[in-house]
PDB file of C-alpha atoms in Angstrom:
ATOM      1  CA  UNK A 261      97.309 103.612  57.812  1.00  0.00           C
ATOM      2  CA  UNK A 262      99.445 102.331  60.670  1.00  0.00           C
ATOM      3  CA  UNK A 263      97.393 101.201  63.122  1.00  0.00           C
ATOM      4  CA  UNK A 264      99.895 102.383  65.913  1.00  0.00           C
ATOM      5  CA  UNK A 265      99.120 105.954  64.993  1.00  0.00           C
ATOM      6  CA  UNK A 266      95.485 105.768  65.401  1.00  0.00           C
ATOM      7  CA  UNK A 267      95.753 103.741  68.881  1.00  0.00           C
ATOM      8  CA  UNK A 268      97.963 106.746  69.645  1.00  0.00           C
ATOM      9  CA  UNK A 269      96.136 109.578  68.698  1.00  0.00           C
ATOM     10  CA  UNK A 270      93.045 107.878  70.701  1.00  0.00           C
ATOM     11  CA  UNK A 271      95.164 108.171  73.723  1.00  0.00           C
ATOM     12  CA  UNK A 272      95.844 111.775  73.388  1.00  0.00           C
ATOM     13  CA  UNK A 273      92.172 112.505  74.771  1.00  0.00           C
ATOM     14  CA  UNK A 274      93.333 110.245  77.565  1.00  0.00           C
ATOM     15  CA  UNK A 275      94.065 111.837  81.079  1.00  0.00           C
ATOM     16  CA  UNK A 276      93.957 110.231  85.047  1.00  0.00           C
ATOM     17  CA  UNK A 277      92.850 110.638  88.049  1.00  0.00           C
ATOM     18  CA  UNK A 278      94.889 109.167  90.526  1.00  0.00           C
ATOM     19  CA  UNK A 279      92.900 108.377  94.327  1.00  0.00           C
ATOM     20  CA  UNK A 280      95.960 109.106  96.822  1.00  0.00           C
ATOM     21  CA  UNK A 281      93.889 109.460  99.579  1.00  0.00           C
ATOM     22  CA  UNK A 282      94.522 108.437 102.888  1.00  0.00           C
ATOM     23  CA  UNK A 283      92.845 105.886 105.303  1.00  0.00           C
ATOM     24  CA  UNK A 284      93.788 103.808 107.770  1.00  0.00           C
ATOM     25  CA  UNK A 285      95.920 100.926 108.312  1.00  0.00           C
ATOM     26  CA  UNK A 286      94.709  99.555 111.420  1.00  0.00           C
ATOM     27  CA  UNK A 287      97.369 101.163 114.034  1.00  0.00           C
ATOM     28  CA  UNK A 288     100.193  99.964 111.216  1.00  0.00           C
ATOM     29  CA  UNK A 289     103.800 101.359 112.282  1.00  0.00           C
ATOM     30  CA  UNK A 290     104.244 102.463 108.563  1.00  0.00           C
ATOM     31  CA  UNK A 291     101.175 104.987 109.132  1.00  0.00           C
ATOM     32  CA  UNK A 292     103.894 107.067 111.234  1.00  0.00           C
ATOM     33  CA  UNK A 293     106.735 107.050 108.896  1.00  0.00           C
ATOM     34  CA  UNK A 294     104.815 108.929 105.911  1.00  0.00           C
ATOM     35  CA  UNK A 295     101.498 108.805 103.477  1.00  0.00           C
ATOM     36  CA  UNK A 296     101.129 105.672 101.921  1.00  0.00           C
ATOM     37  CA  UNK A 297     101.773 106.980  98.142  1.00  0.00           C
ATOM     38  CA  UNK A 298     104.582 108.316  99.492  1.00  0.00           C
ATOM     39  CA  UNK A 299     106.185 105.170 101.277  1.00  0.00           C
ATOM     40  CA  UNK A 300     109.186 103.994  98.988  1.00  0.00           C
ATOM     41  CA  UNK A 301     109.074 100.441  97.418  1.00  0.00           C
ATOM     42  CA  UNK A 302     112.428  99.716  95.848  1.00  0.00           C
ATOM     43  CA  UNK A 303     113.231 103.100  96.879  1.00  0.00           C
ATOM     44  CA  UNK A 304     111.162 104.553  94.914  1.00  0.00           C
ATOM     45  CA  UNK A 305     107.325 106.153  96.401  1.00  0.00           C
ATOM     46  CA  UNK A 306     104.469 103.969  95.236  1.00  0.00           C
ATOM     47  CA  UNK A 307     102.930 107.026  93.265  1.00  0.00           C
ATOM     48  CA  UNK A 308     105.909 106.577  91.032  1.00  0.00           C
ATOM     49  CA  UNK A 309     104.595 104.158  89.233  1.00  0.00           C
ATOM     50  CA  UNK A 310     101.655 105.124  88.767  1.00  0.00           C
ATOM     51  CA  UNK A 311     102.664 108.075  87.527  1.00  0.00           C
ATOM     52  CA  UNK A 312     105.427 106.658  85.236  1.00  0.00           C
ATOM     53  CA  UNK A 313     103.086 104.033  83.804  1.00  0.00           C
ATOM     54  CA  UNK A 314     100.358 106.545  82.777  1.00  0.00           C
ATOM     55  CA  UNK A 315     102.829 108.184  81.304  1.00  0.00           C
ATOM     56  CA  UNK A 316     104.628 105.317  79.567  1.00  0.00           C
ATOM     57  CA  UNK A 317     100.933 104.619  78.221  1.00  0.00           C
ATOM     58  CA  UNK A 318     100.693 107.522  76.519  1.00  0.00           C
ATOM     59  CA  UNK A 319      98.679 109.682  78.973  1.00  0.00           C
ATOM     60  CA  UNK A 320      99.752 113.195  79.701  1.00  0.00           C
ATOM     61  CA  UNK A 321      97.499 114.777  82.045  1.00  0.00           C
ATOM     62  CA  UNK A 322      96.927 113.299  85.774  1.00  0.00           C
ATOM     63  CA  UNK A 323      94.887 114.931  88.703  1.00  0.00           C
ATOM     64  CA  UNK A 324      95.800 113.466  92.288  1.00  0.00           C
ATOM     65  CA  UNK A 325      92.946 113.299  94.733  1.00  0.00           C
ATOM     66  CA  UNK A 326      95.062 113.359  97.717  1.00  0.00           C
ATOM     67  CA  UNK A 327      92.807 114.812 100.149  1.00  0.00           C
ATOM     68  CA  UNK A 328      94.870 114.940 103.453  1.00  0.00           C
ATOM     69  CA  UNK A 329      98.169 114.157 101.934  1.00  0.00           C
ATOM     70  CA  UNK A 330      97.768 116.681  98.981  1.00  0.00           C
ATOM     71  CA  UNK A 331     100.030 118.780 100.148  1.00  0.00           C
ATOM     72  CA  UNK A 332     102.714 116.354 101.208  1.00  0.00           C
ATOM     73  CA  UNK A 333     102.223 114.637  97.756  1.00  0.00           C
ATOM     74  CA  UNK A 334     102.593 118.322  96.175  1.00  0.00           C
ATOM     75  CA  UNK A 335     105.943 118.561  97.874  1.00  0.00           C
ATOM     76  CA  UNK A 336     107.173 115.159  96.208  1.00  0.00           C
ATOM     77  CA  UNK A 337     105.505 115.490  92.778  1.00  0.00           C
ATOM     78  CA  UNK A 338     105.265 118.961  91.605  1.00  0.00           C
ATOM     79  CA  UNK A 339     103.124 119.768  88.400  1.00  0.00           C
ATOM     80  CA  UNK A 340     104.400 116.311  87.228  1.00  0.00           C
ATOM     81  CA  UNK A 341     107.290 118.034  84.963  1.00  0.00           C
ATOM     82  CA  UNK A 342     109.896 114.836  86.464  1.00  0.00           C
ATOM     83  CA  UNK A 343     107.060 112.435  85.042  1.00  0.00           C
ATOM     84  CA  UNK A 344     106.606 114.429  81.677  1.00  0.00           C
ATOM     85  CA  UNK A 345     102.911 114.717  82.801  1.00  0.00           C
ATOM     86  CA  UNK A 346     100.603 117.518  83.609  1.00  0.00           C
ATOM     87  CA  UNK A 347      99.767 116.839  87.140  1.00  0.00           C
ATOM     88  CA  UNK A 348      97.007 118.797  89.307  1.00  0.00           C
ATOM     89  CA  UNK A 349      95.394 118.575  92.361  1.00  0.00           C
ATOM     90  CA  UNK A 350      92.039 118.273  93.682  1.00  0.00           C
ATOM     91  CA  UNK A 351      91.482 118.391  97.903  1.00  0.00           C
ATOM     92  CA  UNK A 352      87.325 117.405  98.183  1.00  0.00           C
ATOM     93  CA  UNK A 353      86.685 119.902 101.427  1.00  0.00           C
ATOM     94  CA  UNK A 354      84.223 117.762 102.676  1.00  0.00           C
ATOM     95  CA  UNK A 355      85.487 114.101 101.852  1.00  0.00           C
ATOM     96  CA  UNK A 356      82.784 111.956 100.072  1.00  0.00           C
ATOM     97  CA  UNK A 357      84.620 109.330  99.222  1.00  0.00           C
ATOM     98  CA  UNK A 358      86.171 107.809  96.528  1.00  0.00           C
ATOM     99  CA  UNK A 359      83.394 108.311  93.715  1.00  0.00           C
ATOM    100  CA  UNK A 360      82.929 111.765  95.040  1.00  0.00           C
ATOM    101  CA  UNK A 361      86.629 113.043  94.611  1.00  0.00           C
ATOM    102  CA  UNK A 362      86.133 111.206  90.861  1.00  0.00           C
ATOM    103  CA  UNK A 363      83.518 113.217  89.893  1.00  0.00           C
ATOM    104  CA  UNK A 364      84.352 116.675  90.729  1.00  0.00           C
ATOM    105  CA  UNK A 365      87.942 115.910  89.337  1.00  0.00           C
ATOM    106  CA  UNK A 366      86.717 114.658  86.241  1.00  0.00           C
ATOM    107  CA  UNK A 367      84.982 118.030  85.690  1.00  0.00           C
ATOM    108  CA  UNK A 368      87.701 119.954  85.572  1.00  0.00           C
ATOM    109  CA  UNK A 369      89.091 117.380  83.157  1.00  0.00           C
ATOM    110  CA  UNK A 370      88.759 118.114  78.806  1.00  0.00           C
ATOM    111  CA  UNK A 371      89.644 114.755  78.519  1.00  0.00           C
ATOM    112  CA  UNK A 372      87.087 112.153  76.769  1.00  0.00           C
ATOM    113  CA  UNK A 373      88.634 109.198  78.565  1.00  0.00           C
ATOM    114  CA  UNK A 374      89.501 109.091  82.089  1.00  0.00           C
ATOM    115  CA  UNK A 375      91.770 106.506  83.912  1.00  0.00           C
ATOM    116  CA  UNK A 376      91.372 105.837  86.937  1.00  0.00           C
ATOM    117  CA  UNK A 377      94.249 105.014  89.135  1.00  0.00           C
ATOM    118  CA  UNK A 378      95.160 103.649  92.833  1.00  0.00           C
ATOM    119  CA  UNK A 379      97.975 105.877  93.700  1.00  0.00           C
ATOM    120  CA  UNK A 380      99.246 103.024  96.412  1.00  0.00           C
ATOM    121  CA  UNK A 381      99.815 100.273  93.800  1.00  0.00           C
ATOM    122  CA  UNK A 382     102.261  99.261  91.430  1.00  0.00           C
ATOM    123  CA  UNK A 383      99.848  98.521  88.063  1.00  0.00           C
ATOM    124  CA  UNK A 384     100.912  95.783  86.255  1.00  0.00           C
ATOM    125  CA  UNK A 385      98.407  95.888  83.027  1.00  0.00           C
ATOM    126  CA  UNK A 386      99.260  96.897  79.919  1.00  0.00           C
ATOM    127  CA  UNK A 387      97.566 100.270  79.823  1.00  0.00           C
ATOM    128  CA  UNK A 388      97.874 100.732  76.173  1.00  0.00           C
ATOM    129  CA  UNK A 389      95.807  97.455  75.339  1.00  0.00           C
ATOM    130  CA  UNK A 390      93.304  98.577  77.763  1.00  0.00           C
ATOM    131  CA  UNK A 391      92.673 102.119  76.032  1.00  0.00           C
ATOM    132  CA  UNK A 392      93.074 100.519  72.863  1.00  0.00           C
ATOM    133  CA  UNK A 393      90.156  98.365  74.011  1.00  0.00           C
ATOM    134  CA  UNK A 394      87.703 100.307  75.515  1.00  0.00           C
ATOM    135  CA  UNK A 395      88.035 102.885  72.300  1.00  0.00           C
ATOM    136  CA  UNK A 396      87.994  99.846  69.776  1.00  0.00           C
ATOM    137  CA  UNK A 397      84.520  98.576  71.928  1.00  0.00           C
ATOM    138  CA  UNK A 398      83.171 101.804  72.032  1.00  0.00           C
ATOM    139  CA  UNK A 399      82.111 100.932  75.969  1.00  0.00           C
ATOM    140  CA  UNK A 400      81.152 103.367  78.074  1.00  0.00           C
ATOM    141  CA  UNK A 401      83.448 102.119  81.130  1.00  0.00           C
ATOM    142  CA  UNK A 402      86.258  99.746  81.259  1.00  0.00           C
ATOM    143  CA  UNK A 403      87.274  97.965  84.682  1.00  0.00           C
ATOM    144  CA  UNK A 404      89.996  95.974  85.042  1.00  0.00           C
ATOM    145  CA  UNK A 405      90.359  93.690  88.348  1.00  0.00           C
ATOM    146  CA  UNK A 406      93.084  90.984  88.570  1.00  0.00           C
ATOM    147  CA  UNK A 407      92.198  87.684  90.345  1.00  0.00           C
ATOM    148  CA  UNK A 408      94.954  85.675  91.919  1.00  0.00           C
ATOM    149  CA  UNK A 409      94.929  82.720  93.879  1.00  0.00           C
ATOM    150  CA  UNK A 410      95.299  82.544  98.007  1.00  0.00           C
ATOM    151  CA  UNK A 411      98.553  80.781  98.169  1.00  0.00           C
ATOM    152  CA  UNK A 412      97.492  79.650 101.378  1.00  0.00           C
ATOM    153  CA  UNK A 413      94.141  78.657 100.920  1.00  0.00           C
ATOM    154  CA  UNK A 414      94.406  77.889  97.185  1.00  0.00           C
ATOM    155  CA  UNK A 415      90.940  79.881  96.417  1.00  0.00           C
ATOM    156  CA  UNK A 416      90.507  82.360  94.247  1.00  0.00           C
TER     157      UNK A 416
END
């Protein structure tokens, strides 16, 4: 049996949950201009790529925790149809936090694997190795963190 196929059908049980919320930027002019996973890099919003490399990585649903920008994120991203993804949205009334917003969206989630998503960066990791991984290891949860060097400083 190809291989391929069975990495792929393990990533149809795959979906996201993208944290879009909002917080502060310490008085930051770009604050004014519009939500951060909405502020273009190479004119294009940062949720973009998130969105584009779940779906490039096989995933197909996503729920945005957007909590004050929800709406304005709605506006730009729909139900995800532009990203050939399912997209949803979960608002937590009474903000808990980052692992709050997780868990309730996760519940209204069938899928057996969740990713979990910055919707302000631009990931960089092959998704599809990292899936393949986690299912091959049969681990419970997955984190990947990327450590880079101060170029200044020269410390990790």
């Amino acid at each position: 049996m190809d291989t391929r196929v069975v990495a792929a059908d393990r990533r149809s049980d795959v979906g996201a949950i993208i944290l879009a919320g909002t917080y502060q930027w310490n008085g930051s002019a770009f604050e004014d201009l519009r939500v951060r996973p909405l502020l273009p890099v190479a004119q294009r919003p940062l949720i973009d790529y998130v969105l584009h490399w779940l779906k490039d990585s096989g995933v197909s649903e996503a729920t945005v925790c957007g909590n004050g920008s929800t709406s304005a994120i709605r506006a730009h991203v729909h139900d995800g149809a532009e990203f050939a993804l399912d997209v949803r949205y979960h608002e937590d009334r009474t903000p808990r936090g980052a692992a709050g917003c997780v868990k309730d969206a996760s519940d209204s989630s069938s899928a057996k694997t969740l990713v979990v998503a910055d919707g302000t960066s631009i990931p960089m990791v092959d998704l599809t190795n990292v899936i393949d991984y986690h299912h091959s290891t049969g681990a419970v949860l997955t984190i990947v963190a990327d450590q880079r060097r101060s170029a200044v400083t020269g410390e990790e």
